[in-house]
Coordinates of C-alpha atoms in Angstrom, one line a residue:
M806 CA 24.2 -15.3 -12.9
N807 CA 21.2 -15.6 -15.2
N808 CA 18.2 -13.2 -16.3
E809 CA 16.1 -14.1 -13.4
E810 CA 18.9 -13.7 -10.9
Y811 CA 19.7 -10.2 -12.2
M812 CA 16.2 -9.4 -12.0
K813 CA 15.8 -10.8 -8.2
T814 CA 18.7 -8.4 -7.4
A815 CA 16.6 -5.5 -9.0
L816 CA 13.7 -6.4 -7.1
E817 CA 15.4 -6.5 -3.8
L818 CA 16.8 -3.1 -4.6
A819 CA 13.4 -1.9 -5.6
K820 CA 11.8 -2.9 -2.1
K821 CA 14.4 -0.4 -0.4
G822 CA 12.0 2.4 -1.6
M823 CA 8.9 1.1 0.1
G824 CA 7.1 3.9 2.0
F825 CA 9.1 6.5 0.4
V826 CA 8.1 6.6 -3.2
N827 CA 4.4 6.7 -3.1
P828 CA 2.4 7.4 -5.3
N829 CA 5.2 6.5 -7.4
P830 CA 6.1 2.8 -8.0
M831 CA 9.0 1.0 -6.5
V832 CA 11.6 0.3 -9.1
G833 CA 15.2 -1.2 -9.2
A834 CA 17.6 -1.4 -11.8
V835 CA 20.9 -3.2 -12.4
I836 CA 23.4 -2.7 -15.1
V837 CA 25.4 -5.8 -16.2
K838 CA 28.3 -5.9 -18.4
D839 CA 30.7 -9.0 -19.3
G840 CA 28.9 -10.9 -16.8
K841 CA 29.4 -8.6 -13.9
I842 CA 27.2 -5.9 -12.3
I843 CA 28.7 -2.5 -12.8
G844 CA 25.8 -0.4 -11.5
K845 CA 22.9 -0.6 -9.3
G846 CA 20.1 1.9 -8.4
F847 CA 16.5 2.2 -7.0
H848 CA 13.9 5.0 -6.9
R849 CA 14.7 6.3 -3.3
K850 CA 12.1 8.9 -2.8
Y851 CA 9.2 10.6 -4.7
G852 CA 10.4 13.4 -6.7
E853 CA 14.0 12.2 -6.8
L854 CA 15.9 10.2 -9.6
H855 CA 14.6 7.0 -10.8
A856 CA 16.1 3.8 -10.5
E857 CA 17.4 3.8 -13.9
R858 CA 19.5 7.1 -13.3
N859 CA 20.5 6.1 -10.1
A860 CA 22.1 2.8 -11.6
F861 CA 23.9 5.0 -14.0
A862 CA 25.3 7.4 -11.4
D863 CA 26.5 4.1 -9.6
C864 CA 28.2 2.8 -12.6
T865 CA 31.9 1.7 -12.0
A866 CA 32.8 1.2 -15.7
D867 CA 31.8 2.3 -19.1
C868 CA 28.4 0.9 -19.7
S869 CA 28.4 1.2 -23.5
G870 CA 27.1 -2.1 -24.8
A871 CA 25.8 -3.3 -21.4
D872 CA 22.6 -4.7 -20.4
M873 CA 20.1 -3.2 -18.0
Y874 CA 17.6 -5.2 -15.8
V875 CA 14.8 -3.0 -14.7
T876 CA 11.7 -4.1 -12.7
L877 CA 9.3 -1.8 -14.3
E878 CA 9.1 -0.4 -18.0
P879 CA 11.3 2.8 -18.2
C880 CA 9.5 6.0 -18.2
C881 CA 9.4 8.1 -21.5
H882 CA 7.8 11.5 -20.4
H883 CA 9.0 14.4 -18.4
G884 CA 7.5 14.4 -14.8
K885 CA 9.5 15.7 -11.8
T886 CA 12.7 13.9 -13.6
P887 CA 13.7 13.7 -17.3
P888 CA 12.7 10.3 -19.2
C889 CA 14.7 7.4 -18.2
T890 CA 14.5 6.2 -21.9
D891 CA 16.6 9.3 -22.8
I892 CA 19.7 8.2 -20.5
I893 CA 19.5 4.6 -21.6
I894 CA 19.9 5.6 -25.0
E895 CA 22.4 8.1 -24.5
K896 CA 24.6 5.6 -22.4
N897 CA 24.4 3.2 -25.4
I898 CA 22.6 0.2 -23.6
R899 CA 22.6 -2.8 -25.8
R900 CA 19.7 -4.7 -24.2
V901 CA 17.0 -4.0 -21.4
F902 CA 15.2 -6.7 -19.6
I903 CA 12.0 -5.6 -18.1
G904 CA 9.8 -7.1 -15.4
S905 CA 6.5 -5.3 -15.6
S906 CA 4.9 -3.2 -18.2
D907 CA 3.7 0.1 -17.1
P908 CA -0.1 0.8 -16.9
N909 CA 0.5 4.5 -16.7
P910 CA -1.4 5.9 -19.9
R911 CA 1.7 8.4 -20.3
V912 CA 4.0 5.1 -20.6
A913 CA 2.1 1.9 -21.4
G914 CA 4.1 0.5 -24.0
K915 CA 5.8 3.8 -25.2
G916 CA 8.8 3.3 -23.4
V917 CA 9.4 0.0 -24.8
R918 CA 8.7 1.3 -28.3
I919 CA 11.1 4.2 -27.9
L920 CA 14.0 2.0 -27.0
K921 CA 13.2 -0.4 -29.8
E922 CA 13.2 2.3 -32.3
N923 CA 16.6 3.4 -31.2
G924 CA 18.1 -0.1 -32.0
I925 CA 17.8 -1.3 -28.4
K926 CA 16.7 -5.0 -27.7
V927 CA 13.9 -5.3 -25.3
I928 CA 13.2 -8.5 -23.5
E929 CA 9.8 -8.2 -21.5
G930 CA 8.2 -10.4 -18.8
I931 CA 11.4 -11.4 -16.8
L932 CA 9.9 -12.5 -13.3
K933 CA 6.9 -10.7 -14.4
K934 CA 4.6 -12.2 -11.5
E935 CA 7.0 -11.0 -8.9
C936 CA 7.4 -7.6 -10.5
D937 CA 3.8 -7.2 -10.8
R938 CA 3.0 -7.9 -7.2
L939 CA 5.8 -5.6 -6.0
N940 CA 3.7 -2.7 -7.5
E941 CA 0.1 -3.9 -6.9
I942 CA -0.6 -0.6 -5.0
F943 CA 0.6 1.7 -7.9
F944 CA -1.0 -0.4 -10.7
H945 CA -4.3 -0.1 -9.0
Y946 CA -4.1 3.6 -8.2
I947 CA -2.7 4.6 -11.6
T948 CA -5.6 2.8 -13.4
T949 CA -8.4 3.8 -11.0
G950 CA -7.4 7.1 -9.2
K951 CA -8.5 5.3 -6.0
P952 CA -6.3 4.1 -3.2
F953 CA -5.6 0.5 -3.0
V954 CA -7.3 -0.8 0.4
T955 CA -5.9 -3.5 2.5
M956 CA -8.0 -4.7 5.4
K957 CA -6.0 -6.0 8.1
Y958 CA -6.8 -7.6 11.4
A959 CA -5.5 -10.0 13.9
M960 CA -7.6 -12.6 15.3
T961 CA -7.4 -16.1 17.4
I962 CA -7.9 -19.3 16.0
D963 CA -11.7 -19.2 17.0
G964 CA -12.0 -15.9 15.1
K965 CA -12.2 -13.4 18.0
I966 CA -10.3 -10.1 17.8
A967 CA -10.9 -9.4 21.6
C968 CA -11.9 -11.0 24.6
Q969 CA -15.4 -10.6 25.9
N970 CA -14.4 -7.7 28.2
G971 CA -12.7 -6.0 25.1
L972 CA -9.2 -6.5 26.0
S973 CA -7.2 -7.3 22.9
K974 CA -3.4 -6.7 23.5
W975 CA -1.9 -8.8 22.4
I976 CA -3.4 -11.4 20.2
T977 CA -0.4 -12.0 17.8
G978 CA 3.3 -12.3 18.7
E979 CA 6.1 -9.7 18.3
K980 CA 7.1 -10.9 14.9
S981 CA 3.7 -10.3 13.5
R982 CA 3.4 -6.9 15.1
Q983 CA 6.7 -6.1 13.4
H984 CA 5.2 -7.1 10.2
V985 CA 2.2 -5.0 10.6
H986 CA 4.5 -1.9 11.0
R987 CA 6.3 -2.8 7.7
E988 CA 2.8 -2.8 6.2
R989 CA 2.1 0.7 7.9
L990 CA 5.2 1.9 6.0
K991 CA 4.4 0.3 2.8
H992 CA 0.9 2.1 2.8
S993 CA 0.2 5.8 2.6
A994 CA -2.4 5.8 5.0
I995 CA -4.1 4.0 7.9
M996 CA -7.8 4.0 8.5
V997 CA -9.7 3.1 11.5
G998 CA -13.2 4.0 12.9
V999 CA -13.9 6.4 15.9
G1000 CA -14.9 3.2 17.9
T1001 CA -11.3 2.1 17.7
V1002 CA -9.9 5.4 18.8
I1003 CA -12.4 5.7 21.8
A1004 CA -11.8 1.9 22.9
D1005 CA -8.0 1.5 22.5
N1006 CA -6.6 5.3 22.0
P1007 CA -3.9 4.2 19.5
M1008 CA -1.1 6.3 18.0
L1009 CA -1.5 4.6 14.6
N1010 CA 2.2 5.4 13.7
C1011 CA 5.0 3.2 12.2
R1012 CA 7.5 2.3 15.0
L1013 CA 10.2 0.9 12.6
E1014 CA 13.6 2.4 12.9
N1015 CA 13.9 5.3 10.3
G1016 CA 10.3 4.6 9.2
R1017 CA 7.7 6.9 7.9
N1018 CA 4.3 7.4 9.7
P1019 CA 1.3 6.8 7.5
I1020 CA -1.4 9.5 7.1
R1021 CA -4.1 8.8 9.7
I1022 CA -7.6 8.7 8.8
I1023 CA -10.4 8.6 11.3
C1024 CA -14.0 7.6 10.2
D1025 CA -16.1 9.5 12.5
T1026 CA -19.6 10.2 11.2
N1027 CA -20.8 12.5 14.2
L1028 CA -17.4 13.9 15.4
R1029 CA -17.2 11.9 18.5
T1030 CA -13.4 11.5 18.4
P1031 CA -12.0 12.5 22.0
I1032 CA -10.2 15.9 21.8
N1033 CA -7.6 14.2 24.3
S1034 CA -7.0 11.2 22.3
N1035 CA -3.4 10.5 21.2
V1036 CA -4.3 11.0 17.4
I1037 CA -5.7 14.3 18.0
K1038 CA -2.9 15.3 20.4
T1039 CA -0.4 14.5 17.7
A1040 CA -2.2 15.8 14.8
D1041 CA 0.4 18.5 14.4
E1042 CA 3.1 16.0 14.2
I1043 CA 1.5 13.3 12.0
P1044 CA -1.0 14.5 9.2
T1045 CA -4.5 13.4 10.5
I1046 CA -7.7 13.4 8.5
I1047 CA -11.1 13.2 10.1
A1048 CA -13.9 11.9 7.6
T1049 CA -17.2 13.0 9.0
C1050 CA -20.7 14.0 8.0
S1051 CA -21.2 16.6 10.5
E1052 CA -21.3 20.3 9.8
D1053 CA -20.9 21.6 13.4
R1054 CA -18.6 24.5 12.7
D1055 CA -17.7 24.6 16.5
K1056 CA -16.7 20.9 16.7
I1057 CA -14.7 21.2 13.4
S1058 CA -12.8 24.3 14.5
S1059 CA -11.7 22.4 17.6
Y1060 CA -10.0 19.7 15.6
E1061 CA -8.7 21.9 13.2
N1062 CA -7.0 24.0 15.9
H1063 CA -5.2 20.8 16.7
G1064 CA -4.0 20.3 13.2
C1065 CA -6.5 17.8 11.8
K1066 CA -7.8 18.0 8.2
I1067 CA -11.7 17.7 8.3
M1068 CA -13.0 16.0 5.1
N1069 CA -16.7 16.2 4.8
V1070 CA -18.6 13.5 3.0
N1071 CA -22.0 12.4 2.6
K1072 CA -24.0 9.9 4.8
K1073 CA -24.9 6.4 3.6
D1074 CA -26.7 3.9 5.7
G1075 CA -26.1 6.1 8.8
H1076 CA -22.4 6.3 8.4
V1077 CA -19.5 7.9 6.2
D1078 CA -20.0 7.1 2.7
L1079 CA -16.7 5.0 2.2
C1080 CA -16.9 5.1 -1.6
E1081 CA -17.1 8.9 -1.8
L1082 CA -14.3 8.8 0.9
V1083 CA -11.8 6.7 -1.0
Q1084 CA -12.5 8.8 -4.3
K1085 CA -11.7 12.0 -2.3
L1086 CA -8.5 10.4 -0.8
G1087 CA -7.4 9.5 -4.2
E1088 CA -7.7 13.0 -5.3
E1089 CA -5.3 13.9 -2.3
K1090 CA -2.7 11.5 -3.9
I1091 CA -3.3 8.9 -1.3
D1092 CA -2.5 5.8 -3.2
S1093 CA -3.2 3.1 -0.4
I1094 CA -5.0 2.6 2.9
L1095 CA -4.2 0.0 5.4
L1096 CA -7.6 -0.5 7.3
E1097 CA -7.2 -1.5 10.8
G1098 CA -10.7 -1.0 11.7
G1099 CA -13.2 -2.8 14.1
G1100 CA -15.9 -5.3 13.0
E1101 CA -18.4 -2.5 12.0
L1102 CA -16.1 -0.6 9.9
N1103 CA -14.8 -3.9 8.2
E1104 CA -18.2 -5.1 7.3
S1105 CA -19.2 -1.6 5.8
A1106 CA -16.0 -1.6 3.9
L1107 CA -16.5 -5.0 2.1
K1108 CA -20.3 -4.1 1.7
S1109 CA -19.2 -1.0 -0.1
G1110 CA -16.7 -2.8 -2.3
I1111 CA -13.8 -0.8 -1.4
V1112 CA -11.5 -3.5 -0.1
N1113 CA -8.8 -4.9 -2.6
K1114 CA -6.9 -7.3 -0.2
I1115 CA -7.3 -9.0 3.1
Q1116 CA -4.5 -9.8 5.7
A1117 CA -5.6 -12.0 8.6
Y1118 CA -3.0 -12.7 11.1
I1119 CA -4.1 -15.8 13.2
A1120 CA -2.6 -16.7 16.5
P1121 CA -2.9 -20.2 18.0
K1122 CA -5.1 -19.0 20.7
I1123 CA -8.7 -19.5 21.7
F1124 CA -10.6 -16.8 23.5
G1125 CA -14.2 -18.2 23.4
G1126 CA -17.2 -15.9 24.4
R1127 CA -20.5 -15.6 22.4
D1128 CA -20.1 -11.8 22.8
A1129 CA -16.4 -11.5 22.1
K1130 CA -15.9 -9.4 19.2
T1131 CA -15.1 -10.7 15.6
A1132 CA -13.2 -9.2 12.5
V1133 CA -16.3 -8.6 10.5
S1134 CA -19.6 -7.9 12.2
G1135 CA -22.6 -6.1 11.1
V1136 CA -25.5 -8.1 9.7
G1137 CA -23.4 -10.5 7.5
V1138 CA -24.5 -12.6 4.7
T1139 CA -27.4 -14.7 4.8
C1140 CA -26.4 -17.4 2.6
P1141 CA -22.9 -19.2 2.3
D1142 CA -23.0 -18.7 -1.4
D1143 CA -23.1 -15.0 -0.8
A1144 CA -19.7 -14.9 1.1
Y1145 CA -16.9 -12.6 0.1
M1146 CA -14.3 -14.7 -1.5
L1147 CA -10.5 -14.4 -1.6
E1148 CA -8.5 -15.3 -4.6
N1149 CA -4.8 -15.9 -5.1
T1150 CA -4.4 -16.5 -1.4
E1151 CA -1.0 -17.0 0.3
I1152 CA -0.1 -18.4 3.5
Q1153 CA 2.9 -17.7 5.4
R1154 CA 4.2 -18.5 9.0
I1155 CA 5.3 -15.6 11.0
G1156 CA 6.7 -16.6 14.5
D1157 CA 4.0 -18.9 16.0
D1158 CA 1.3 -16.9 14.0
I1159 CA -0.1 -17.5 10.4
L1160 CA -0.8 -14.8 8.0
I1161 CA -3.3 -15.5 5.4
E1162 CA -3.6 -13.0 2.6
G1163 CA -5.6 -12.6 -0.7
R1164 CA -7.4 -10.4 -2.9
V1165 CA -11.1 -10.0 -2.6
K1166 CA -13.1 -11.3 -5.3
Y1167 CA -16.3 -9.3 -5.8
V1168 CA -19.1 -11.0 -7.8
Y1169 CA -20.5 -7.6 -8.2
R1170 CA -19.9 -4.0 -6.8
Y1171 CA -22.2 -2.3 -4.4
N1172 CA -21.0 1.1 -5.7

């Protein structure tokens, strides 16, 4: 195996922590000696040992003089666990191969410098693109303090998210729906508008075996969420936040009595101020949001500038209908040159469906 292959092994290990390490990054580590892997580890859960220490715990031989492959620059500060640089030095590792640099100000090159100062050779940038992409959520959150927002929707090939009578189950196939649940696991929270709750009465949970349910966020300007809806009835089981501009104490108390957390935000353009909301959610250590709203909320989210990534699942179907709902409604742009553009787009086939995803490229920010 070569350096890239060892790093690929570390990447696959890192992915096992998806959904359980937030707001920490996903990290994998591999220890190699005499051409053989003698230890493997990954960051399993927030607050628990980091990948490097788990790899040493898994070691089957003396690792003195061995190489370590780690997807992210080793930490060098005390947090919930001791610095990983300490144990790398203690175990007399000869070389450390790193995928991504850590943008966390508490690390940001310091980990590499400490290793070098202690006689360890450091080789950076092994599969950097893949390692960076793995932790795009962490990189965004640690540098901005705001959650990474992914707007997800499923539509027909003619751009409809429902039939003209409102029916929408199901647009995409089973494999695409399974993929969405993996995205729900990956993100800390899922956000919808009150209209979606009223129309679909969803659970907004993660239905993967041994999965973790995301925090549910309902944008509800005037507190219209039905008390008998699934999200309210299960709020004592799955953390549920209602973002509202209402100050009606009687209404607020009724939701709180069901286990909901009420987050009051200011009103902007007649609705919840989404910029203020994501700022507050970031302060609650919510590092990522999967936005599964309807057309109105999607349009508001794009206009406010909070969306970082788009995931569009496209099914080979045609609904038609001039009044059938589309993924982004509202007023829309008035000129093709003003369109919201995506960059770094990727396309993959999932069953019979196609997934297009890319980062939103804002010419300027509205906030």
